[in-house]
PDB file of C-alpha atoms in Angstrom:
ATOM      1  CA  MET F   1      17.770  14.573  13.962  1.00  0.00           C
ATOM      2  CA  GLN F   2      14.354  14.126  15.559  1.00  0.00           C
ATOM      3  CA  ARG F   3      13.057  16.846  13.286  1.00  0.00           C
ATOM      4  CA  LEU F   4      14.326  15.048  10.174  1.00  0.00           C
ATOM      5  CA  ALA F   5      12.996  11.691  11.323  1.00  0.00           C
ATOM      6  CA  PHE F   6       9.584  13.230  11.990  1.00  0.00           C
ATOM      7  CA  ARG F   7       9.592  14.853   8.538  1.00  0.00           C
ATOM      8  CA  ILE F   8      10.374  11.475   6.897  1.00  0.00           C
ATOM      9  CA  PHE F   9       7.657   9.812   8.964  1.00  0.00           C
ATOM     10  CA  THR F  10       5.121  12.497   7.966  1.00  0.00           C
ATOM     11  CA  LEU F  11       5.967  12.104   4.290  1.00  0.00           C
ATOM     12  CA  SER F  12       5.725   8.336   4.580  1.00  0.00           C
ATOM     13  CA  LEU F  13       2.244   8.689   6.040  1.00  0.00           C
ATOM     14  CA  GLY F  14       1.378  10.700   2.937  1.00  0.00           C
ATOM     15  CA  VAL F  15       1.788   7.579   0.819  1.00  0.00           C
ATOM     16  CA  ILE F  16      -1.754   6.393   0.168  1.00  0.00           C
ATOM     17  CA  ALA F  17      -1.677   2.661  -0.397  1.00  0.00           C
ATOM     18  CA  LEU F  18      -3.992   2.687  -3.385  1.00  0.00           C
ATOM     19  CA  PHE F  19      -3.316  -0.935  -4.112  1.00  0.00           C
ATOM     20  CA  LEU F  20      -4.940  -1.831  -0.843  1.00  0.00           C
ATOM     21  CA  ALA F  21      -6.956   0.749   0.998  1.00  0.00           C
ATOM     22  CA  PRO F  22     -10.616   1.219   0.173  1.00  0.00           C
ATOM     23  CA  SER F  23     -11.970   4.776   0.046  1.00  0.00           C
ATOM     24  CA  CYS F  24     -14.996   5.928   2.045  1.00  0.00           C
ATOM     25  CA  LYS F  25     -17.346   4.469  -0.608  1.00  0.00           C
ATOM     26  CA  THR F  26     -16.853   0.932  -1.860  1.00  0.00           C
ATOM     27  CA  LEU F  27     -18.632  -1.678  -3.928  1.00  0.00           C
ATOM     28  CA  THR F  28     -17.945  -5.143  -2.521  1.00  0.00           C
ATOM     29  CA  PHE F  29     -19.263  -8.606  -3.285  1.00  0.00           C
ATOM     30  CA  THR F  30     -20.839 -11.436  -1.343  1.00  0.00           C
ATOM     31  CA  GLU F  31     -18.694 -14.040  -3.141  1.00  0.00           C
ATOM     32  CA  PRO F  32     -15.450 -13.990  -5.130  1.00  0.00           C
ATOM     33  CA  VAL F  33     -15.929 -12.875  -8.739  1.00  0.00           C
ATOM     34  CA  PRO F  34     -16.316 -13.678 -11.586  1.00  0.00           C
ATOM     35  CA  GLN F  35     -18.618 -16.526 -10.578  1.00  0.00           C
ATOM     36  CA  ALA F  36     -17.941 -18.755 -13.597  1.00  0.00           C
ATOM     37  CA  ALA F  37     -14.189 -18.144 -13.735  1.00  0.00           C
ATOM     38  CA  ASP F  38     -11.669 -20.739 -12.629  1.00  0.00           C
ATOM     39  CA  GLU F  39      -9.676 -20.080  -9.499  1.00  0.00           C
ATOM     40  CA  VAL F  40      -5.950 -19.964 -10.211  1.00  0.00           C
ATOM     41  CA  SER F  41      -2.961 -20.534  -7.969  1.00  0.00           C
ATOM     42  CA  TYR F  42      -0.424 -18.521  -9.950  1.00  0.00           C
ATOM     43  CA  LEU F  43       0.346 -14.868 -10.523  1.00  0.00           C
ATOM     44  CA  PRO F  44       0.184 -13.357 -14.022  1.00  0.00           C
ATOM     45  CA  ASP F  45       3.489 -13.434 -15.897  1.00  0.00           C
ATOM     46  CA  PHE F  46       3.440  -9.661 -16.361  1.00  0.00           C
ATOM     47  CA  PHE F  47       3.048  -8.973 -12.644  1.00  0.00           C
ATOM     48  CA  GLU F  48       6.674  -8.112 -11.900  1.00  0.00           C
ATOM     49  CA  GLY F  49       9.106  -5.248 -12.424  1.00  0.00           C
ATOM     50  CA  THR F  50       8.981  -1.529 -11.635  1.00  0.00           C
ATOM     51  CA  TYR F  51       5.991   0.710 -12.310  1.00  0.00           C
ATOM     52  CA  ILE F  52       5.262   4.393 -11.804  1.00  0.00           C
ATOM     53  CA  ARG F  53       1.924   6.126 -11.343  1.00  0.00           C
ATOM     54  CA  GLU F  54       1.610   9.908 -11.423  1.00  0.00           C
ATOM     55  CA  LYS F  55      -0.752  11.166  -8.756  1.00  0.00           C
ATOM     56  CA  GLY F  56      -1.573  14.805  -8.110  1.00  0.00           C
ATOM     57  CA  ASP F  57       1.642  16.765  -7.648  1.00  0.00           C
ATOM     58  CA  GLY F  58       3.715  13.648  -7.080  1.00  0.00           C
ATOM     59  CA  ALA F  59       4.021  10.006  -8.044  1.00  0.00           C
ATOM     60  CA  GLU F  60       4.017   6.507  -6.629  1.00  0.00           C
ATOM     61  CA  LEU F  61       6.630   3.872  -7.419  1.00  0.00           C
ATOM     62  CA  PHE F  62       5.610   0.214  -7.255  1.00  0.00           C
ATOM     63  CA  GLU F  63       8.427  -2.337  -7.255  1.00  0.00           C
ATOM     64  CA  ILE F  64       7.169  -5.906  -7.664  1.00  0.00           C
ATOM     65  CA  HIS F  65       9.659  -8.579  -6.619  1.00  0.00           C
ATOM     66  CA  ARG F  66       8.447 -11.930  -7.894  1.00  0.00           C
ATOM     67  CA  LEU F  67       9.706 -14.772  -5.698  1.00  0.00           C
ATOM     68  CA  ASP F  68       8.046 -17.524  -7.742  1.00  0.00           C
ATOM     69  CA  ASP F  69       4.841 -18.110  -9.711  1.00  0.00           C
ATOM     70  CA  GLN F  70       2.766 -18.002  -6.517  1.00  0.00           C
ATOM     71  CA  THR F  71       4.429 -15.362  -4.368  1.00  0.00           C
ATOM     72  CA  CYS F  72       5.472 -11.747  -4.823  1.00  0.00           C
ATOM     73  CA  GLN F  73       6.382  -8.774  -2.680  1.00  0.00           C
ATOM     74  CA  ILE F  74       5.470  -5.193  -3.550  1.00  0.00           C
ATOM     75  CA  SER F  75       7.098  -2.062  -2.159  1.00  0.00           C
ATOM     76  CA  LEU F  76       5.547   1.377  -2.546  1.00  0.00           C
ATOM     77  CA  SER F  77       7.472   4.667  -2.422  1.00  0.00           C
ATOM     78  CA  LEU F  78       6.272   8.269  -2.538  1.00  0.00           C
ATOM     79  CA  GLY F  79       7.708  10.544  -5.217  1.00  0.00           C
ATOM     80  CA  LEU F  80       8.154  14.281  -4.696  1.00  0.00           C
ATOM     81  CA  THR F  81       8.432  16.998  -7.307  1.00  0.00           C
ATOM     82  CA  LYS F  82      11.661  19.012  -7.462  1.00  0.00           C
ATOM     83  CA  ASP F  83       9.997  21.929  -5.666  1.00  0.00           C
ATOM     84  CA  SER F  84       8.784  19.668  -2.845  1.00  0.00           C
ATOM     85  CA  LEU F  85      12.231  18.115  -2.587  1.00  0.00           C
ATOM     86  CA  ASP F  86      13.852  21.552  -2.288  1.00  0.00           C
ATOM     87  CA  VAL F  87      11.496  22.406   0.584  1.00  0.00           C
ATOM     88  CA  PHE F  88      12.257  19.092   2.245  1.00  0.00           C
ATOM     89  CA  ILE F  89      16.023  19.595   1.901  1.00  0.00           C
ATOM     90  CA  SER F  90      15.896  23.184   3.174  1.00  0.00           C
ATOM     91  CA  GLU F  91      14.112  21.996   6.326  1.00  0.00           C
ATOM     92  CA  ALA F  92      16.490  19.062   6.811  1.00  0.00           C
ATOM     93  CA  ASP F  93      19.721  20.965   6.162  1.00  0.00           C
ATOM     94  CA  GLY F  94      21.781  21.950   9.163  1.00  0.00           C
ATOM     95  CA  GLU F  95      21.384  20.603  12.699  1.00  0.00           C
ATOM     96  CA  GLY F  96      24.154  18.065  12.091  1.00  0.00           C
ATOM     97  CA  VAL F  97      22.661  16.933   8.795  1.00  0.00           C
ATOM     98  CA  SER F  98      24.673  16.856   5.585  1.00  0.00           C
ATOM     99  CA  ILE F  99      23.345  16.397   2.055  1.00  0.00           C
ATOM    100  CA  LYS F 100      25.339  14.936  -0.823  1.00  0.00           C
ATOM    101  CA  ILE F 101      24.240  14.526  -4.437  1.00  0.00           C
ATOM    102  CA  GLU F 102      25.640  11.645  -6.470  1.00  0.00           C
ATOM    103  CA  GLY F 103      24.122  11.621  -9.930  1.00  0.00           C
ATOM    104  CA  LYS F 104      20.413  10.892  -9.468  1.00  0.00           C
ATOM    105  CA  LEU F 105      20.830  10.062  -5.797  1.00  0.00           C
ATOM    106  CA  HIS F 106      20.417  12.524  -2.932  1.00  0.00           C
ATOM    107  CA  ILE F 107      22.042  11.206   0.235  1.00  0.00           C
ATOM    108  CA  ILE F 108      20.984  12.765   3.533  1.00  0.00           C
ATOM    109  CA  TYR F 109      23.263  11.894   6.446  1.00  0.00           C
ATOM    110  CA  ASN F 110      22.848  12.583  10.148  1.00  0.00           C
ATOM    111  CA  GLU F 111      26.231  12.890  11.818  1.00  0.00           C
ATOM    112  CA  GLU F 112      24.809  12.316  15.318  1.00  0.00           C
ATOM    113  CA  THR F 113      22.915   9.079  14.693  1.00  0.00           C
ATOM    114  CA  SER F 114      24.706   7.914  11.514  1.00  0.00           C
ATOM    115  CA  GLU F 115      21.288   7.598   9.881  1.00  0.00           C
ATOM    116  CA  THR F 116      21.354   7.722   6.083  1.00  0.00           C
ATOM    117  CA  ILE F 117      18.380   8.400   3.832  1.00  0.00           C
ATOM    118  CA  GLU F 118      18.717   7.921   0.080  1.00  0.00           C
ATOM    119  CA  ILE F 119      16.321   9.749  -2.238  1.00  0.00           C
ATOM    120  CA  ARG F 120      16.232   8.417  -5.819  1.00  0.00           C
ATOM    121  CA  GLU F 121      15.392  10.503  -8.899  1.00  0.00           C
ATOM    122  CA  ILE F 122      13.250   8.545 -11.369  1.00  0.00           C
ATOM    123  CA  ASN F 123      11.344  10.096 -14.274  1.00  0.00           C
ATOM    124  CA  GLY F 124      11.675  13.574 -12.790  1.00  0.00           C
ATOM    125  CA  TYR F 125      10.335  12.591  -9.352  1.00  0.00           C
ATOM    126  CA  TYR F 126      12.315  12.108  -6.151  1.00  0.00           C
ATOM    127  CA  PHE F 127      11.391   8.981  -4.235  1.00  0.00           C
ATOM    128  CA  ILE F 128      11.739   8.733  -0.470  1.00  0.00           C
ATOM    129  CA  PRO F 129      11.960   5.186   0.911  1.00  0.00           C
ATOM    130  CA  ALA F 130       8.497   4.420   2.281  1.00  0.00           C
ATOM    131  CA  GLU F 131       7.828   1.671   4.783  1.00  0.00           C
ATOM    132  CA  VAL F 132       4.852   0.367   2.827  1.00  0.00           C
ATOM    133  CA  ASN F 133       5.048  -3.209   1.622  1.00  0.00           C
ATOM    134  CA  TYR F 134       2.682  -5.916   0.466  1.00  0.00           C
ATOM    135  CA  GLU F 135       2.959  -9.638  -0.060  1.00  0.00           C
ATOM    136  CA  ILE F 136       0.709 -11.856  -2.158  1.00  0.00           C
ATOM    137  CA  ASN F 137       0.991 -15.567  -1.395  1.00  0.00           C
ATOM    138  CA  LEU F 138      -1.243 -17.884  -3.397  1.00  0.00           C
ATOM    139  CA  VAL F 139       0.069 -21.037  -1.711  1.00  0.00           C
ATOM    140  CA  ASP F 140      -1.416 -20.028   1.640  1.00  0.00           C
ATOM    141  CA  GLN F 141      -3.933 -17.687  -0.068  1.00  0.00           C
ATOM    142  CA  TYR F 142      -3.243 -14.441   1.735  1.00  0.00           C
ATOM    143  CA  PHE F 143      -2.622 -10.775   0.984  1.00  0.00           C
ATOM    144  CA  GLN F 144      -0.418  -9.172   3.641  1.00  0.00           C
ATOM    145  CA  THR F 145       0.114  -5.472   4.206  1.00  0.00           C
ATOM    146  CA  ASP F 146       2.879  -3.820   6.190  1.00  0.00           C
ATOM    147  CA  GLU F 147       2.383  -0.084   6.518  1.00  0.00           C
ATOM    148  CA  LEU F 148       4.911   1.610   8.772  1.00  0.00           C
ATOM    149  CA  GLY F 149       5.207  -1.566  10.852  1.00  0.00           C
ATOM    150  CA  SER F 150       1.467  -2.226  11.110  1.00  0.00           C
ATOM    151  CA  VAL F 151       0.931  -5.700   9.640  1.00  0.00           C
ATOM    152  CA  GLU F 152      -2.419  -7.117   8.511  1.00  0.00           C
ATOM    153  CA  LYS F 153      -3.221 -10.314   6.645  1.00  0.00           C
ATOM    154  CA  PHE F 154      -6.300 -10.997   4.506  1.00  0.00           C
ATOM    155  CA  GLU F 155      -7.630 -14.105   2.815  1.00  0.00           C
ATOM    156  CA  VAL F 156      -7.376 -13.861  -0.959  1.00  0.00           C
ATOM    157  CA  LYS F 157      -8.747 -15.778  -3.935  1.00  0.00           C
ATOM    158  CA  VAL F 158      -7.561 -15.162  -7.496  1.00  0.00           C
ATOM    159  CA  ARG F 159      -9.546 -15.911 -10.635  1.00  0.00           C
ATOM    160  CA  GLU F 160      -8.819 -15.368 -14.313  1.00  0.00           C
ATOM    161  CA  ALA F 161     -11.189 -14.471 -17.157  1.00  0.00           C
ATOM    162  CA  ASN F 162     -10.803 -12.558 -20.439  1.00  0.00           C
ATOM    163  CA  ASP F 163      -7.051 -12.082 -19.754  1.00  0.00           C
ATOM    164  CA  ILE F 164      -7.890 -10.226 -16.538  1.00  0.00           C
ATOM    165  CA  PHE F 165      -6.767 -11.416 -13.114  1.00  0.00           C
ATOM    166  CA  PHE F 166      -9.319 -10.853 -10.361  1.00  0.00           C
ATOM    167  CA  LEU F 167      -7.766 -10.590  -6.913  1.00  0.00           C
ATOM    168  CA  ASN F 168     -10.601 -10.973  -4.388  1.00  0.00           C
ATOM    169  CA  LYS F 169      -9.610  -9.836  -0.891  1.00  0.00           C
ATOM    170  CA  PHE F 170     -11.794 -10.838   2.077  1.00  0.00           C
ATOM    171  CA  VAL F 171     -12.447  -7.834   4.322  1.00  0.00           C
ATOM    172  CA  GLU F 172     -15.073  -7.850   7.089  1.00  0.00           C
ATOM    173  CA  ASP F 173     -17.313 -10.583   5.622  1.00  0.00           C
ATOM    174  CA  VAL F 174     -17.297  -9.249   2.048  1.00  0.00           C
ATOM    175  CA  TRP F 175     -14.932  -9.447  -0.927  1.00  0.00           C
ATOM    176  CA  PHE F 176     -13.098  -6.357  -2.151  1.00  0.00           C
ATOM    177  CA  LEU F 177     -12.003  -6.627  -5.781  1.00  0.00           C
ATOM    178  CA  ILE F 178      -8.738  -5.625  -7.419  1.00  0.00           C
ATOM    179  CA  ALA F 179      -8.709  -6.474 -11.138  1.00  0.00           C
ATOM    180  CA  ILE F 180      -5.344  -6.530 -12.929  1.00  0.00           C
ATOM    181  CA  GLU F 181      -4.785  -6.494 -16.681  1.00  0.00           C
ATOM    182  CA  LYS F 182      -1.777  -6.001 -18.932  1.00  0.00           C
ATOM    183  CA  THR F 183      -1.575  -2.999 -21.270  1.00  0.00           C
ATOM    184  CA  PRO F 184       1.041  -1.970 -23.869  1.00  0.00           C
ATOM    185  CA  GLN F 185       2.308   0.662 -21.411  1.00  0.00           C
ATOM    186  CA  GLY F 186       2.262  -1.470 -18.268  1.00  0.00           C
ATOM    187  CA  ILE F 187      -0.616  -2.509 -16.009  1.00  0.00           C
ATOM    188  CA  THR F 188      -4.156  -1.265 -15.426  1.00  0.00           C
ATOM    189  CA  ILE F 189      -5.592  -1.726 -11.943  1.00  0.00           C
ATOM    190  CA  HIS F 190      -9.369  -1.593 -11.360  1.00  0.00           C
ATOM    191  CA  ARG F 191     -10.427  -1.208  -7.716  1.00  0.00           C
ATOM    192  CA  SER F 192     -14.042  -1.389  -6.581  1.00  0.00           C
ATOM    193  CA  GLU F 193     -14.384   2.129  -5.222  1.00  0.00           C
ATOM    194  CA  ILE F 194     -17.396   4.314  -5.930  1.00  0.00           C
ATOM    195  CA  GLU F 195     -16.994   7.814  -7.317  1.00  0.00           C
ATOM    196  CA  ASN F 196     -20.678   8.341  -8.131  1.00  0.00           C
ATOM    197  CA  SER F 197     -23.023   6.406  -5.828  1.00  0.00           C
ATOM    198  CA  SER F 198     -26.125   7.781  -7.588  1.00  0.00           C
ATOM    199  CA  LEU F 199     -25.519   5.118 -10.240  1.00  0.00           C
ATOM    200  CA  LEU F 200     -26.500   2.493  -7.659  1.00  0.00           C
ATOM    201  CA  GLN F 201     -29.425   4.315  -6.114  1.00  0.00           C
ATOM    202  CA  GLU F 202     -33.052   3.908  -7.183  1.00  0.00           C
ATOM    203  CA  GLY F 203     -33.415   4.989 -10.800  1.00  0.00           C
ATOM    204  CA  GLY F 204     -29.648   4.856 -11.320  1.00  0.00           C
ATOM    205  CA  LYS F 205     -27.891   3.154 -14.209  1.00  0.00           C
ATOM    206  CA  TYR F 206     -26.951   0.102 -12.120  1.00  0.00           C
ATOM    207  CA  ALA F 207     -29.872   0.040  -9.685  1.00  0.00           C
ATOM    208  CA  ASN F 208     -30.855  -3.405 -11.024  1.00  0.00           C
ATOM    209  CA  LEU F 209     -27.469  -4.922 -10.252  1.00  0.00           C
ATOM    210  CA  ASN F 210     -28.058  -8.439  -8.971  1.00  0.00           C
ATOM    211  CA  GLY F 211     -28.275  -8.631  -5.151  1.00  0.00           C
ATOM    212  CA  LEU F 212     -27.534  -4.911  -4.741  1.00  0.00           C
ATOM    213  CA  MET F 213     -28.039  -3.439  -1.283  1.00  0.00           C
ATOM    214  CA  GLN F 214     -26.593  -0.642   0.779  1.00  0.00           C
ATOM    215  CA  ASP F 215     -24.487  -1.730   3.715  1.00  0.00           C
ATOM    216  CA  GLY F 216     -26.545  -0.318   6.585  1.00  0.00           C
ATOM    217  CA  GLY F 217     -26.415   3.446   6.760  1.00  0.00           C
ATOM    218  CA  SER F 218     -22.912   3.632   5.343  1.00  0.00           C
ATOM    219  CA  ASN F 219     -21.729   4.721   1.915  1.00  0.00           C
ATOM    220  CA  ASP F 220     -20.758   1.147   1.060  1.00  0.00           C
ATOM    221  CA  TRP F 221     -22.682  -1.127  -1.284  1.00  0.00           C
ATOM    222  CA  ILE F 222     -22.769  -4.913  -1.603  1.00  0.00           C
ATOM    223  CA  ALA F 223     -23.793  -6.874  -4.703  1.00  0.00           C
ATOM    224  CA  SER F 224     -23.807 -10.340  -6.263  1.00  0.00           C
ATOM    225  CA  PRO F 225     -23.467  -9.406  -9.938  1.00  0.00           C
ATOM    226  CA  THR F 226     -23.730 -11.842 -12.798  1.00  0.00           C
ATOM    227  CA  ASP F 227     -20.537 -12.129 -14.791  1.00  0.00           C
ATOM    228  CA  ASP F 228     -22.046 -10.076 -17.621  1.00  0.00           C
ATOM    229  CA  GLN F 229     -22.928  -7.329 -15.151  1.00  0.00           C
ATOM    230  CA  LEU F 230     -19.455  -7.504 -13.601  1.00  0.00           C
ATOM    231  CA  PHE F 231     -17.653  -6.971 -16.905  1.00  0.00           C
ATOM    232  CA  GLN F 232     -19.977  -4.065 -17.675  1.00  0.00           C
ATOM    233  CA  ILE F 233     -19.419  -2.191 -14.426  1.00  0.00           C
ATOM    234  CA  LEU F 234     -15.701  -3.025 -14.405  1.00  0.00           C
ATOM    235  CA  GLN F 235     -15.137  -0.506 -17.203  1.00  0.00           C
ATOM    236  CA  ASP F 236     -17.113   2.257 -15.467  1.00  0.00           C
ATOM    237  CA  GLN F 237     -14.650   4.473 -13.620  1.00  0.00           C
ATOM    238  CA  ASP F 238     -17.472   5.867 -11.497  1.00  0.00           C
ATOM    239  CA  LEU F 239     -17.689   2.447  -9.812  1.00  0.00           C
ATOM    240  CA  PHE F 240     -14.176   1.100 -10.347  1.00  0.00           C
ATOM    241  CA  GLU F 241     -11.291   3.494  -9.880  1.00  0.00           C
ATOM    242  CA  MET F 242      -8.789   2.871 -12.650  1.00  0.00           C
ATOM    243  CA  GLU F 243      -5.059   3.240 -12.084  1.00  0.00           C
ATOM    244  CA  GLU F 244      -2.532   3.202 -14.912  1.00  0.00           C
ATOM    245  CA  TRP F 245       0.861   1.869 -13.859  1.00  0.00           C
ATOM    246  CA  GLU F 246       3.531   2.673 -16.444  1.00  0.00           C
ATOM    247  CA  SER F 247       6.275   0.083 -16.713  1.00  0.00           C
ATOM    248  CA  LEU F 248       9.836   1.266 -16.128  1.00  0.00           C
ATOM    249  CA  SER F 249      11.348  -2.189 -16.535  1.00  0.00           C
ATOM    250  CA  GLU F 250      13.439  -2.930 -19.589  1.00  0.00           C
ATOM    251  CA  PRO F 251      12.014  -5.625 -21.843  1.00  0.00           C
ATOM    252  CA  LYS F 252      13.726  -8.966 -21.534  1.00  0.00           C
ATOM    253  CA  LYS F 253      16.535  -9.236 -24.050  1.00  0.00           C
ATOM    254  CA  ILE F 254      16.824 -12.213 -26.351  1.00  0.00           C
ATOM    255  CA  ASP F 255      20.108 -14.101 -26.107  1.00  0.00           C
ATOM    256  CA  VAL F 256      21.140 -13.870 -29.775  1.00  0.00           C
ATOM    257  CA  GLY F 257      23.893 -16.435 -29.369  1.00  0.00           C
ATOM    258  CA  LEU F 258      21.574 -18.976 -27.788  1.00  0.00           C
ATOM    259  CA  LEU F 259      18.902 -18.300 -30.404  1.00  0.00           C
ATOM    260  CA  SER F 260      21.437 -18.823 -33.240  1.00  0.00           C
ATOM    261  CA  LEU F 261      22.590 -22.089 -31.661  1.00  0.00           C
ATOM    262  CA  CYS F 262      19.005 -23.354 -31.404  1.00  0.00           C
ATOM    263  CA  ILE F 263      18.321 -22.465 -35.048  1.00  0.00           C
ATOM    264  CA  PHE F 264      21.564 -24.131 -36.147  1.00  0.00           C
ATOM    265  CA  MET F 265      20.698 -27.307 -34.228  1.00  0.00           C
ATOM    266  CA  ALA F 266      17.155 -27.348 -35.589  1.00  0.00           C
ATOM    267  CA  VAL F 267      18.357 -26.972 -39.193  1.00  0.00           C
ATOM    268  CA  GLY F 268      20.965 -29.671 -38.645  1.00  0.00           C
ATOM    269  CA  PHE F 269      18.340 -32.038 -37.251  1.00  0.00           C
ATOM    270  CA  ILE F 270      16.047 -31.435 -40.237  1.00  0.00           C
ATOM    271  CA  MET F 271      18.889 -32.073 -42.704  1.00  0.00           C
ATOM    272  CA  LEU F 272      19.904 -35.247 -40.843  1.00  0.00           C
ATOM    273  CA  ALA F 273      16.329 -36.509 -40.845  1.00  0.00           C
ATOM    274  CA  GLY F 274      16.126 -35.836 -44.596  1.00  0.00           C
ATOM    275  CA  ASP F 275      19.313 -37.804 -45.267  1.00  0.00           C
ATOM    276  CA  MET F 276      18.035 -40.752 -43.222  1.00  0.00           C
ATOM    277  CA  MET F 277      14.758 -40.802 -45.160  1.00  0.00           C
ATOM    278  CA  LYS F 278      16.657 -40.834 -48.475  1.00  0.00           C
ATOM    279  CA  LYS F 279      18.801 -43.764 -47.336  1.00  0.00           C
ATOM    280  CA  GLY F 280      15.706 -45.609 -46.195  1.00  0.00           C
ATOM    281  CA  ASN F 281      14.215 -45.257 -49.648  1.00  0.00           C
TER     282      ASN F 281
END
């Protein structure tokens, strides 16, 4: 079973925590942004449920478990294509390992260790449980990551402007930005990662960004943009990587019975009030 466990561990390492991890080139800020926006102590109402993001030849599944208005936990799983799953199963089969398929669930069982691994089929991808989890806590103002047992905690400040939530995460004396906004299909995530650094260099489109400077000899940049500048660069995917998370959660159903009762009571109250006014006259 060591071979199977190592294969699972290798695949888990392949999960890139895009919600958290900066790339080799980042644009960070000296202070939380936007500057004029109010700091909030609650999570957006839409930030819950299950979302999928296609990525390369696979997919990522984000499951947001909202504990209350100020706390949520996020789990991230790696999705394989059918071809990748077949390769995985062919390598795992045998050696005391049995595989059983129950509907959209592939159950891999090790007879020696009694270890069970369940692979879920969702939207044509096969998701292996990944030990990647996050927690956002706005009471104690932290963003915690747990990747394969390695736990880190970061200070976080959340602001809201133009129906966008700005999650500012404090990393090594600067603020890394994750902007979250609702879309008809789900959620759009903007992360301050640079695809084209020439835009920030001398003569570049954003060379006049307020407080712009290169962080030593690295590929990272630091700025103190005005709010107008921030909203301009936020839409530029060469500076802010944009991720589209498609919602897989069913819309909340309206309790028809309760709605009918409320309407009936409201109509009754209006009629009663009318009768009382007539008697008063």
